[in-house]
Every structure is written in structure tokens, then in C-alpha cells.
Amino acid sequence: MTVFFVFAASSSWAQKEEALELRVRGFQAQQRGSIDEAIDLYEEAAKADPEYATVHNDLGILYEDQGKLGDAEREYLAATALDPNYAGAYTNLASLYDRQGRLDESLPFWKRRAQMGDEGDRWRKQAAEHAAELLLDLDGVVLRDAHGVDLLLQLLAASFEFLVGDFFLVEDHQLADCAF
């Protein structure tokens, strides 16, 4: 039994190393402009280590650049599902939705990104500012139903949290509570 456990752990480690090596080679191919080769290598890396969130984000970027927006969305969603704290994937997915005019769908991802990172993180600040801008642009659209009102309240609370620190806490579909 112990031998199997050691073998399984070694196999997993070997798969992770293989995936990392494939990703590095994929990035090198991407830098050379060999996008098809990069995609192939990133896909191999994803197969070698199905839990490798970064490689899904990489694939999303390349698919988006090629105009394969459905594939890009799928890969960004995979990256956020595999690593709920992967800030870059949230930014990329929210930006993709923005470019597609799916602003109401981008808001939750901008909100989540605004809650990530250190206090001085410029991307965190940009995400909070962008979410606030979207709210101003979409106020008529967002407020047409109860879900939109709830989303608006959550985003406003998240913006307050960003601006004044940890005085406000926002959890899924709960209004902010003052923590004084």
C-alpha cells in the first residue's frame, strides 16, 4: 500500500514537471510568433496536468487573439474554476465580456477581481474603478430587475471596501454590513 502511495505522488509530481516544461516551451513558441505551436504545447500541458490553471489562461489569451472567443471564454472559465484566486484570469474574462458587449456578465468578474490583490495593487484599483464606470453606464439596464439591484448594491459595497479598507465585507448576495 505504501509503495502505491509513493508511486502515485511521484507520478503526480512528474506530470506537474512535464506540464511546466511544456508551458515554458509554449511561451517560447509564442514569443517567436509560432502561435499554433504554442497552442499545441499549452494544450499538451493542460493534458499533462489538468489542474494547471495558468495554462488555461494562456490558451484563453491566444484563442482570444485569434478571434476564437468561445474557446477563449471556456479557457478563462476553466482557469478561474481551477484557481479561484487567479486574478489575471478574472481580468481577462471580464475584459473579454466587455469587448463582446456583455457588460452585465463582466460585472461579477470585475467585482471579484477588485476584491483580489494587495491594497496597493494597481489592477485591483483599476478593476474597482472599471466596475464603478460600468455601473454608471448600465444603471438603466442593471436596475431593471431584482438581480440587477442586488448586483448594484454588491458592487457599490465592494467599491466602498476598496476605498475605505476593510470596514465593509461582502459575501455572495449579502448586503454589506458595517464592521465598526
Short mmCIF file of C-alpha atoms in Angstrom, two decimals, residues 33-40 43 58-72 76 96:
data_model
loop_
_atom_site.label_atom_id
_atom_site.label_comp_id
_atom_site.label_asym_id
_atom_site.label_seq_id
_atom_site.Cartn_x
_atom_site.Cartn_y
_atom_site.Cartn_z
CA GLY A 33 5.35 34.16 -33.13
CA SER A 34 4.66 30.42 -33.59
CA ILE A 35 1.14 30.67 -32.21
CA ASP A 36 -0.15 27.31 -33.48
CA GLU A 37 2.85 25.56 -31.91
CA ALA A 38 2.30 27.49 -28.67
CA ILE A 39 -1.35 26.42 -28.58
CA ASP A 40 -0.37 22.79 -29.16
CA GLU A 43 -2.89 22.04 -24.74
CA ASP A 58 -2.53 31.25 -21.63
CA LEU A 59 -4.76 29.34 -24.05
CA GLY A 60 -7.54 31.86 -23.49
CA ILE A 61 -5.24 34.73 -24.43
CA LEU A 62 -4.13 33.05 -27.66
CA TYR A 63 -7.64 31.97 -28.61
CA GLU A 64 -8.87 35.50 -28.00
CA ASP A 65 -6.10 36.90 -30.19
CA GLN A 66 -7.21 34.51 -32.94
CA GLY A 67 -10.83 35.60 -32.62
CA LYS A 68 -11.93 32.25 -31.16
CA LEU A 69 -13.91 33.96 -28.44
CA GLY A 70 -15.94 30.93 -27.35
CA ASP A 71 -12.74 28.94 -26.86
CA ALA A 72 -11.15 31.86 -25.01
CA TYR A 76 -10.69 31.62 -18.84
CA LEU A 96 -13.48 39.61 -22.99
#
